[in-house]
Coordinates of C-alpha atoms in Angstrom, one line a residue:
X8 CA 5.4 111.1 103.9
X9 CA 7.2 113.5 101.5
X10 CA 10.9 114.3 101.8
X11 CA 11.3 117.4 99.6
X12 CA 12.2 120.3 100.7
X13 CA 9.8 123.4 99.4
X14 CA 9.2 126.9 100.0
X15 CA 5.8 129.2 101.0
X16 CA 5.9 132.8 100.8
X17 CA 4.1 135.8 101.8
X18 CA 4.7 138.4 98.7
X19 CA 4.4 141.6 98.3
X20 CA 5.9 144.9 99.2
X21 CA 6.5 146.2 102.7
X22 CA 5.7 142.4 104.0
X23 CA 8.6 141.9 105.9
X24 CA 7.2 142.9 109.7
X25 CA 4.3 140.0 108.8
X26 CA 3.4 137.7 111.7
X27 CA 2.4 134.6 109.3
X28 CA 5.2 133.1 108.9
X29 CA 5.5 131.4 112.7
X30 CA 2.1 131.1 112.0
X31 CA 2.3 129.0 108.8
X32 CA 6.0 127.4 110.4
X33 CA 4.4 125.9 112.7
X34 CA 1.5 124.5 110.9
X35 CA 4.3 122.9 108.8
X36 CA 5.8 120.9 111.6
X37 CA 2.4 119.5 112.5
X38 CA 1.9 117.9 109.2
X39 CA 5.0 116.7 109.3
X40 CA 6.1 118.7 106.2
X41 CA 9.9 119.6 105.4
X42 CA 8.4 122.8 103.9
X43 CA 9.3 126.0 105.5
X44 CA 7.4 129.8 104.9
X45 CA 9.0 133.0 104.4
X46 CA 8.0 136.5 104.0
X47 CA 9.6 137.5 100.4
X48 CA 10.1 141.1 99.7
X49 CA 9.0 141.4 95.9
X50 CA 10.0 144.9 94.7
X51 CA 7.9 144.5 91.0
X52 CA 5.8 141.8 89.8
X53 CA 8.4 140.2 87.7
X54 CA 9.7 139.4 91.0
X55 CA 6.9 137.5 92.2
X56 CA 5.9 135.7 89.0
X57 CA 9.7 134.4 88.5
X58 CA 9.4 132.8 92.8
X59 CA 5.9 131.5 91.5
X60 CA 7.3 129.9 88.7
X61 CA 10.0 128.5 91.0
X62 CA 10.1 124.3 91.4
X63 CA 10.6 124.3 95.3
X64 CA 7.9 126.8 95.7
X65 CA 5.0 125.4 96.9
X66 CA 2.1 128.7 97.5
X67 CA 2.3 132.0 97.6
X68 CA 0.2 134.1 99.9
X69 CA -0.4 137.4 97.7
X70 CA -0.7 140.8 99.2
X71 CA -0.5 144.7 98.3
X72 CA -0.1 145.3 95.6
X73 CA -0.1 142.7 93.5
X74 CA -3.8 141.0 94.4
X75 CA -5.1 142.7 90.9
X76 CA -2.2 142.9 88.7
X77 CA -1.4 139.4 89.2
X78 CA -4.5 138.0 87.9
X79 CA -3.3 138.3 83.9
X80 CA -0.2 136.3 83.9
X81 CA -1.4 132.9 85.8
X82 CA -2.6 130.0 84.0
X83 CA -6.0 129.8 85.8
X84 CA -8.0 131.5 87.8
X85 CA -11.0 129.8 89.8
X86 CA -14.4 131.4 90.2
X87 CA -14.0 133.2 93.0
X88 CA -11.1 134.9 92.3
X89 CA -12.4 135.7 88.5
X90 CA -15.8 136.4 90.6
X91 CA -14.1 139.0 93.3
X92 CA -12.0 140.4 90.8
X93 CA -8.8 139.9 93.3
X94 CA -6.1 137.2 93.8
X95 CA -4.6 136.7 97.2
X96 CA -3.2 132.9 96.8
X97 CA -1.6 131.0 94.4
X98 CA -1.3 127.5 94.3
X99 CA -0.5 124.2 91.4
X100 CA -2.1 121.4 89.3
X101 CA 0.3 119.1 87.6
X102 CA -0.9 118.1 83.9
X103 CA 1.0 115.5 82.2
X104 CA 2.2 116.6 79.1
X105 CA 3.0 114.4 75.9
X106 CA 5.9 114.9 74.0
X107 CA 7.5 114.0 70.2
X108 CA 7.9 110.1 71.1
X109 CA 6.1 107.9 73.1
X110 CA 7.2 107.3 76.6
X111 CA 8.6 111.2 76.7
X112 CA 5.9 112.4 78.6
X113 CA 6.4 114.9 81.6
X114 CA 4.6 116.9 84.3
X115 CA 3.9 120.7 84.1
X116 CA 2.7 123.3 87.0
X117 CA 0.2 125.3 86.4
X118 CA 0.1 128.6 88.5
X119 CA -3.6 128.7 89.8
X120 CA -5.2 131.4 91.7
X121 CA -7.9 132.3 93.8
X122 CA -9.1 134.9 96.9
X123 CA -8.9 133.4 100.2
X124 CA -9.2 136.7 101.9
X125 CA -13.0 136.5 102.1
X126 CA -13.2 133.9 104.5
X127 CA -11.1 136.1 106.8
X128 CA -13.5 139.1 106.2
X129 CA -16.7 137.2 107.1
X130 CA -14.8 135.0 109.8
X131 CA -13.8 138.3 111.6
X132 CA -17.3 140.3 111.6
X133 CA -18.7 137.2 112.8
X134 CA -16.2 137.1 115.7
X135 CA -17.5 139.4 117.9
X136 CA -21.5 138.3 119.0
X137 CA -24.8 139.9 118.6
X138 CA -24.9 141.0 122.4
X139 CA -21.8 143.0 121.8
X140 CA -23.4 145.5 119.1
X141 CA -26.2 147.8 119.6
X142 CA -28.5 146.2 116.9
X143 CA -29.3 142.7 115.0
X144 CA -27.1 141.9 112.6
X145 CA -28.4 141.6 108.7
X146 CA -30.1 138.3 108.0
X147 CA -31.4 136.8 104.8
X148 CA -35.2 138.3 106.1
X149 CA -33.7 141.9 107.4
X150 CA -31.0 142.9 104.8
X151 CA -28.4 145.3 105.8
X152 CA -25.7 148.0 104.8
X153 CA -22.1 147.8 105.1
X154 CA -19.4 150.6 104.4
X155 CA -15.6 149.6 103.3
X156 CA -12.7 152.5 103.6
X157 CA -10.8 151.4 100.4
X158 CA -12.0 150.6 96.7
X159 CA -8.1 148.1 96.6
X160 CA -7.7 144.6 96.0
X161 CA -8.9 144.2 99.7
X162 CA -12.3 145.8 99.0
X163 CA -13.3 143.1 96.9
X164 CA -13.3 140.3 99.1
X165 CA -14.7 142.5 101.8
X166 CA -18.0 143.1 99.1
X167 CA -18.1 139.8 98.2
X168 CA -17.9 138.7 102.2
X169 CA -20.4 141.3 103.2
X170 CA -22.8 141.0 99.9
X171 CA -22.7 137.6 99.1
X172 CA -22.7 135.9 102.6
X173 CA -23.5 138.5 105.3
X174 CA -26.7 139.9 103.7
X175 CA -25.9 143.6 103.2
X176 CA -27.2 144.7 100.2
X177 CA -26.2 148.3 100.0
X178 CA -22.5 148.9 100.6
X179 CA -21.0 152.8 101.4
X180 CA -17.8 153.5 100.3
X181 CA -15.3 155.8 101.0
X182 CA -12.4 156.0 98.8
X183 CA -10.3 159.5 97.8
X184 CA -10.5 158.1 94.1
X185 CA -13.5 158.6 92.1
X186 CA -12.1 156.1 89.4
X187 CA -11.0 153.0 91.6
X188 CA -14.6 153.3 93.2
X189 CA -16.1 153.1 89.6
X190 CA -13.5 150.4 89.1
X191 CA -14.8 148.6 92.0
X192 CA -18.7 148.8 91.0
X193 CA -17.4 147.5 87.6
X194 CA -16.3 144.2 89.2
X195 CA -19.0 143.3 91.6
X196 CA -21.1 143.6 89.0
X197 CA -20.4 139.7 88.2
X198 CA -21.4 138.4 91.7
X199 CA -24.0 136.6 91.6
X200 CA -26.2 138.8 93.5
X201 CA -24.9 142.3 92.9
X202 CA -24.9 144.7 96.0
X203 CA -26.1 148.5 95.6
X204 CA -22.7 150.5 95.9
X205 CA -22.5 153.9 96.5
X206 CA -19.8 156.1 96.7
X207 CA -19.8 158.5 100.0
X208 CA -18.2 161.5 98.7
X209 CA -19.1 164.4 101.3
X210 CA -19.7 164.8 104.9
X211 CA -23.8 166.1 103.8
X212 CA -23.9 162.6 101.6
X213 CA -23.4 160.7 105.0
X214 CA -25.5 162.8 106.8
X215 CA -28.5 162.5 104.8
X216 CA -28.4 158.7 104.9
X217 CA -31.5 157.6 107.5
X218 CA -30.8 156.2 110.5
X219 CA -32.1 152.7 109.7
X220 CA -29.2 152.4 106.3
X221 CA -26.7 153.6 108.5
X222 CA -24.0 150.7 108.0
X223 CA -23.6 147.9 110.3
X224 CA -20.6 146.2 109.6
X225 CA -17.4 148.3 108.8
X226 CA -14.1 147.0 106.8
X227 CA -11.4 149.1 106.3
X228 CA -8.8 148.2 103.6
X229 CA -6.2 151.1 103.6
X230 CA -3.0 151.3 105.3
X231 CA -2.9 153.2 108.6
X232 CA -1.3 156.5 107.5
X233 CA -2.3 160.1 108.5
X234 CA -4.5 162.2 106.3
X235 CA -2.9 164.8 103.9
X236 CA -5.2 165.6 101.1
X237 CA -8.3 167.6 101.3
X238 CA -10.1 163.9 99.8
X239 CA -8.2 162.1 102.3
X240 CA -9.2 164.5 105.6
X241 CA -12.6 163.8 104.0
X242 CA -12.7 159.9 104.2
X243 CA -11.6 160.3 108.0
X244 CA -14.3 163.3 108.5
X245 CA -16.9 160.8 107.0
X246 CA -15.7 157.9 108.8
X247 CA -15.7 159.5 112.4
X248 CA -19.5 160.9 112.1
X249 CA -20.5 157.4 111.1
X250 CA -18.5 155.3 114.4
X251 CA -20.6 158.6 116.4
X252 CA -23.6 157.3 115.6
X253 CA -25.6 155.5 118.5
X254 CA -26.6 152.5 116.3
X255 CA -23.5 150.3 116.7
X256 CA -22.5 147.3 114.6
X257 CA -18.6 145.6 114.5
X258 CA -15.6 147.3 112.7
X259 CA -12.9 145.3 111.1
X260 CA -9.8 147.1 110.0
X261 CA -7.8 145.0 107.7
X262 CA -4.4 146.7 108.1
X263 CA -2.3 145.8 111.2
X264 CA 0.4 147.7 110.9
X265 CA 0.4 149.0 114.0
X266 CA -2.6 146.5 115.8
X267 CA -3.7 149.1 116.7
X268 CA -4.4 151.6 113.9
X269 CA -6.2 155.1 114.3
X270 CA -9.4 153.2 112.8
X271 CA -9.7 150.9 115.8
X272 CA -8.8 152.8 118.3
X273 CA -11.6 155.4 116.8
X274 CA -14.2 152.9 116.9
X275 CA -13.5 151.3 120.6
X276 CA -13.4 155.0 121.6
X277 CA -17.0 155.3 120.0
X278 CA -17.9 151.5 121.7
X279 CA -17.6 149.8 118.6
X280 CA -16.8 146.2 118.4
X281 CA -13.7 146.2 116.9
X282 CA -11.9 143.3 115.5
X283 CA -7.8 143.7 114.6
X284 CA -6.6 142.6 111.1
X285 CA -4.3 140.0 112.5
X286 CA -6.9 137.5 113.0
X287 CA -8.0 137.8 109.0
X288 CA -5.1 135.7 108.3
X289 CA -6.1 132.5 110.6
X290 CA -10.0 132.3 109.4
X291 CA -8.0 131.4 106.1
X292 CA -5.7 128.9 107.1
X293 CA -8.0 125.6 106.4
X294 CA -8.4 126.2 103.3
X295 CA -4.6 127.9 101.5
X296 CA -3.3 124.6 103.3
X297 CA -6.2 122.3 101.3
X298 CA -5.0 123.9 98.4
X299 CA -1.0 123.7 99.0
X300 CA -1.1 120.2 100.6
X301 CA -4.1 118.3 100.0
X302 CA -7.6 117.5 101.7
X303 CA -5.7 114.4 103.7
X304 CA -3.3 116.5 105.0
X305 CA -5.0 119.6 106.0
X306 CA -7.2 117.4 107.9
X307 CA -4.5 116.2 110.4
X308 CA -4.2 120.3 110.6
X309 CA -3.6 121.8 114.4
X310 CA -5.8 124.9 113.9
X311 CA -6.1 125.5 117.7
X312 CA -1.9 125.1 117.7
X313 CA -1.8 127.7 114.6
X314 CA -4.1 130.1 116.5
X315 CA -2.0 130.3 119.4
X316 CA 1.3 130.7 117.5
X317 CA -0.2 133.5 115.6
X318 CA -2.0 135.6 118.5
X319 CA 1.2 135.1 120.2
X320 CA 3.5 136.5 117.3
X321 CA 1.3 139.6 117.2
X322 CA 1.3 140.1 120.4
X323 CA 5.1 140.2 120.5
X324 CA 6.2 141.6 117.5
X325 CA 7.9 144.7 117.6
X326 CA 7.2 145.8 114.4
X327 CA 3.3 145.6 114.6
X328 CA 2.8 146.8 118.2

């Protein structure tokens, strides 16, 4: 059993109402780890590089905005996250290194990363069953569309969920920025399979879309705030026809600050299956613990236990609901 004390954080800006840390606290104390998890404020990225590069730090969950930005300035990235263009967890390999004499050898960290976020994408829109959504869901022998609100670091994970493992090949998006959508197509270009993307820019572009490539499965990856611009009313204009549509599939909205943002309470209002962002961060938990603390340990993991703890935290946190 290890006896050093080390460190987990959520990073990123505006992180400090997160729910993950009892969560993550309490999946600590059943592996019998003296590790504890905190959610770090990081103003810049120099910030968060200089707690990566701390010795007692042990992960780091990554969030908005650093999950592109990041990617430069570790020492390695793994396929997915080179792959979905976005880094949401960091983690280390130890290399010996040799030095002048013999016997003068020591052990380095290297600051990996990869995107862990997918799994809570897919884990979410499978949540909710076929009998609660008007329709079959996309299958390897009836491909389907998807639409994302959000061209972020968040939207890449959602296309590589929804393309690479839920069988949409066309994926709508609504975004208020011409560029980060091109930015976007750009990077899924180098998944294996690469989805059709297109960019819904107007009300009459939705509208002319037929009735059987209306979208099935809906991820939103923007924060909860009201529409001001004229491209912003837009998005929400575009977004409401689509929920009105009779042809229902499940919406996951990614943000949870509030639980329950305009975006879900729009699409239960419409009878949508709607699934909160909250439970994104427990389809995740096998495997950022694999990677922190080993394949023995996370197998003596309580993922029932860490479920509970985290649907309770949500439900009483004062800052979410």
């Amino acid at each position: 059993m290890t006896t050093e004390q080390k460190k987990l954080h959520l990073v990123g800006v505006g992180v400090t109402h997160s729910i993950a840390p009892a969560m993550h606290n309490s999946i600590t104390q059943s592996l019998a780890l003296p590790w504890t998890f905190h959610a770090t404020e990081c103003p810049t990225l120099s910030d968060l590089l200089a707690l990566a590069r701390q010795p007692k730090t042990a992960g780091l969950v990554v969030t908005m905005p650093y999950k592109n930005s990041v990617m430069p300035h570790l020492d390695e990235l793994d396929e997915l996250a080179t792959t979905i263009g976005a880094c949401n967890n960091i983690y280390y390999k130890t290399e010996e290194t040799k030095g002048p004499e013999p016997g003068q050898e020591s052990q380095a960290r290297r600051l990996c990363g990869t995107n862990t976020d997918w799994r809570g994408i897919k884990g979410c829109l499978l949540e909710k069953g076929d009998d609660e959504s008007s329709r079959p869901r996309p299958s390897p022998d009836s491909p389907g569309t998807a639409l994302i609100v959000g061209a972020g670091g968040a939207s890449r994970a959602a296309v590589y969920a929804i393309s690479q493992h839920l069988h949409c090949s066309t994926i709508y998006i609504l975004n208020r920025d011409r560029d980060e959508v091109q930015a976007l197509i750009r990077d899924a270009g180098r998944l294996p399979s690469t989805p059709e993307i297109i960019h819904i820019e107007t009300l009459d572009a939705a509208l002319s879309i037929p009735e059987a490539l209306r979208p099935y499965y809906i991820v939103g990856t923007v924060p909860d705030l009201e529409p001001r611009t004229d491209a912003e009313k837009t998005v929400a204009a575009v977004l409401e026809w689509f929920l009105s549509q009779p042809q229902r599939g499940v919406l996951l909205d990614m943000c949870f600050k509030p639980r329950r943002t305009r975006m879900i309470r729009l699409a239960e209002a419409r009878g949508w299956p709607a699934v909160e962002g909250t439970h994104v961060i427990g389809y995740q938990i096998e495997e950022q613990w694999r990677l922190w603390a080993g394949e023995e340990r996370v197998g003596k993991l309580d993922r029932d236990g860490a479920w509970r703890v985290l649907l309770r935290a949500a439900e009483e946190s004062t800052a979410i609901n």
